Amino acid sequence: MSLTLALIKPDAVQRNLIGNIITLIEKNDFVIKDIKLMKMSNKIAQEFYSCHKEKSFYDNLIAYMTSGEIVALVLEKNNAVTSYRNLIGSTDPNVAEDGTIRKLYALDKSHNSVHGSDSDENASREIKIIFGS
């Protein structure tokens, strides 16, 4: 078993999609090991997204992720990172596969409703930033 981090982003929380997204996660055999509702501070957002610091979208990303509450989840499953990335689909909902979280709920490429770690190493780093463990 391995772990990954999932974030339900501000746009999805504001649209009352928390339950729908968690239902999809559980229907796909993930075990929720930890969960919390939080508002990301600028400091945490900057640390979390430090890999994007030099990119043109960085400031907008920080503003978006600190604009409202998020739900953070630690998920467990065999091949958790890959399995969750498959469940959430492409960053761009217009090209995401049918049935994926982003195809179902994302507003656009920037407001794509969920985050999923992209590697086991990043999952560990991100879980530590959000949950401190």
Short mmCIF file of C-alpha atoms in Angstrom, two decimals:
data_model
loop_
_atom_site.label_atom_id
_atom_site.label_comp_id
_atom_site.label_asym_id
_atom_site.label_seq_id
_atom_site.Cartn_x
_atom_site.Cartn_y
_atom_site.Cartn_z
CA MET A 1 0.00 0.00 0.00
CA SER A 2 1.12 3.53 -0.68
CA LEU A 3 -0.13 7.03 0.11
CA THR A 4 -0.99 10.08 -1.94
CA LEU A 5 -2.31 13.53 -1.19
CA ALA A 6 -5.60 14.75 -2.62
CA LEU A 7 -6.84 18.31 -2.35
CA ILE A 8 -10.37 19.39 -3.09
CA LYS A 9 -9.71 22.92 -4.29
CA PRO A 10 -11.61 26.13 -3.45
CA ASP A 11 -13.83 26.09 -6.55
CA ALA A 12 -15.16 22.60 -5.71
CA VAL A 13 -15.62 23.39 -2.01
CA GLN A 14 -17.52 26.58 -2.90
CA ARG A 15 -19.80 24.59 -5.23
CA ASN A 16 -20.58 22.00 -2.51
CA LEU A 17 -18.87 19.12 -4.34
CA ILE A 18 -16.96 17.68 -1.37
CA GLY A 19 -19.33 14.75 -0.89
CA ASN A 20 -19.52 13.93 -4.60
CA ILE A 21 -15.73 13.87 -4.92
CA ILE A 22 -15.19 11.82 -1.75
CA THR A 23 -17.83 9.35 -2.96
CA LEU A 24 -15.88 8.84 -6.19
CA ILE A 25 -12.65 8.40 -4.21
CA GLU A 26 -14.22 5.76 -1.96
CA LYS A 27 -15.95 3.98 -4.87
CA ASN A 28 -12.48 3.56 -6.38
CA ASP A 29 -11.25 1.66 -3.31
CA PHE A 30 -9.12 4.36 -1.73
CA VAL A 31 -8.95 4.39 2.06
CA ILE A 32 -9.04 7.86 3.60
CA LYS A 33 -6.28 7.85 6.23
CA ASP A 34 -6.58 11.53 7.20
CA ILE A 35 -8.81 14.43 6.24
CA LYS A 36 -9.12 18.08 7.14
CA LEU A 37 -10.87 21.24 6.07
CA MET A 38 -8.49 24.18 5.99
CA LYS A 39 -7.70 27.52 4.45
CA MET A 40 -4.24 27.48 2.92
CA SER A 41 -2.07 30.36 4.12
CA ASN A 42 0.20 32.20 1.68
CA LYS A 43 3.21 30.63 3.39
CA ILE A 44 1.90 27.06 2.99
CA ALA A 45 0.77 27.70 -0.60
CA GLN A 46 4.17 29.12 -1.53
CA GLU A 47 5.96 26.14 -0.01
CA PHE A 48 3.53 23.65 -1.54
CA TYR A 49 3.83 25.12 -5.05
CA SER A 50 7.51 26.14 -4.85
CA CYS A 51 8.27 24.00 -7.93
CA HIS A 52 6.16 26.44 -9.99
CA LYS A 53 7.72 29.64 -8.59
CA GLU A 54 9.28 30.73 -11.88
CA LYS A 55 6.24 29.95 -14.01
CA SER A 56 3.88 32.63 -15.32
CA PHE A 57 0.83 31.17 -13.56
CA TYR A 58 2.43 30.99 -10.08
CA ASP A 59 0.92 34.19 -8.61
CA ASN A 60 -2.56 33.32 -9.88
CA LEU A 61 -2.20 29.78 -8.50
CA ILE A 62 -1.25 31.07 -5.04
CA ALA A 63 -4.15 33.56 -5.09
CA TYR A 64 -6.59 30.83 -6.15
CA MET A 65 -5.44 28.25 -3.59
CA THR A 66 -5.64 30.79 -0.75
CA SER A 67 -9.02 32.20 -1.88
CA GLY A 68 -11.17 29.81 0.13
CA GLU A 69 -11.31 26.59 2.07
CA ILE A 70 -9.93 23.33 0.74
CA VAL A 71 -10.30 19.72 1.85
CA ALA A 72 -7.03 17.82 2.19
CA LEU A 73 -7.02 14.01 2.23
CA VAL A 74 -4.35 11.39 2.66
CA LEU A 75 -5.38 8.42 0.54
CA GLU A 76 -4.10 4.86 0.72
CA LYS A 77 -4.22 2.21 -2.00
CA ASN A 78 -1.86 0.05 -4.03
CA ASN A 79 -0.14 2.42 -6.47
CA ALA A 80 -2.01 5.30 -4.85
CA VAL A 81 -0.35 8.11 -6.83
CA THR A 82 -0.98 6.59 -10.26
CA SER A 83 -4.44 5.33 -9.34
CA TYR A 84 -5.54 8.74 -8.07
CA ARG A 85 -4.06 10.59 -11.04
CA ASN A 86 -6.04 8.26 -13.32
CA LEU A 87 -9.20 8.99 -11.32
CA ILE A 88 -8.82 12.77 -11.48
CA GLY A 89 -7.97 12.94 -15.19
CA SER A 90 -6.17 15.55 -17.24
CA THR A 91 -5.58 19.06 -15.88
CA ASP A 92 -7.66 20.33 -18.79
CA PRO A 93 -11.25 19.11 -18.33
CA ASN A 94 -11.88 19.48 -22.07
CA VAL A 95 -9.51 16.59 -22.78
CA ALA A 96 -10.04 14.59 -19.56
CA GLU A 97 -11.56 11.15 -19.94
CA ASP A 98 -15.27 10.67 -19.23
CA GLY A 99 -15.98 9.75 -15.63
CA THR A 100 -12.87 11.41 -14.20
CA ILE A 101 -13.26 13.97 -11.43
CA ARG A 102 -12.00 16.83 -13.58
CA LYS A 103 -14.23 15.92 -16.53
CA LEU A 104 -17.20 15.87 -14.16
CA TYR A 105 -16.46 18.93 -12.02
CA ALA A 106 -13.62 21.16 -13.24
CA LEU A 107 -14.58 24.60 -14.49
CA ASP A 108 -11.46 25.05 -16.63
CA LYS A 109 -7.74 24.25 -16.65
CA SER A 110 -7.01 26.74 -13.83
CA HIS A 111 -10.07 25.93 -11.70
CA ASN A 112 -9.82 22.16 -12.02
CA SER A 113 -11.39 21.20 -8.66
CA VAL A 114 -8.75 18.76 -7.36
CA HIS A 115 -5.03 18.23 -6.89
CA GLY A 116 -3.21 14.91 -6.84
CA SER A 117 0.44 14.26 -6.09
CA ASP A 118 2.46 13.41 -9.21
CA SER A 119 5.02 11.08 -7.62
CA ASP A 120 5.60 9.10 -4.44
CA GLU A 121 8.31 11.59 -3.47
CA ASN A 122 6.02 14.57 -3.94
CA ALA A 123 3.21 12.77 -2.10
CA SER A 124 5.46 12.43 0.96
CA ARG A 125 6.57 16.07 0.71
CA GLU A 126 3.04 17.39 0.22
CA ILE A 127 1.55 15.30 3.05
CA LYS A 128 4.21 16.66 5.37
CA ILE A 129 3.48 20.27 4.33
CA ILE A 130 -0.28 19.90 4.82
CA PHE A 131 -0.50 17.44 7.73
CA GLY A 132 2.90 17.89 9.35
CA SER A 133 3.54 14.15 9.53
#
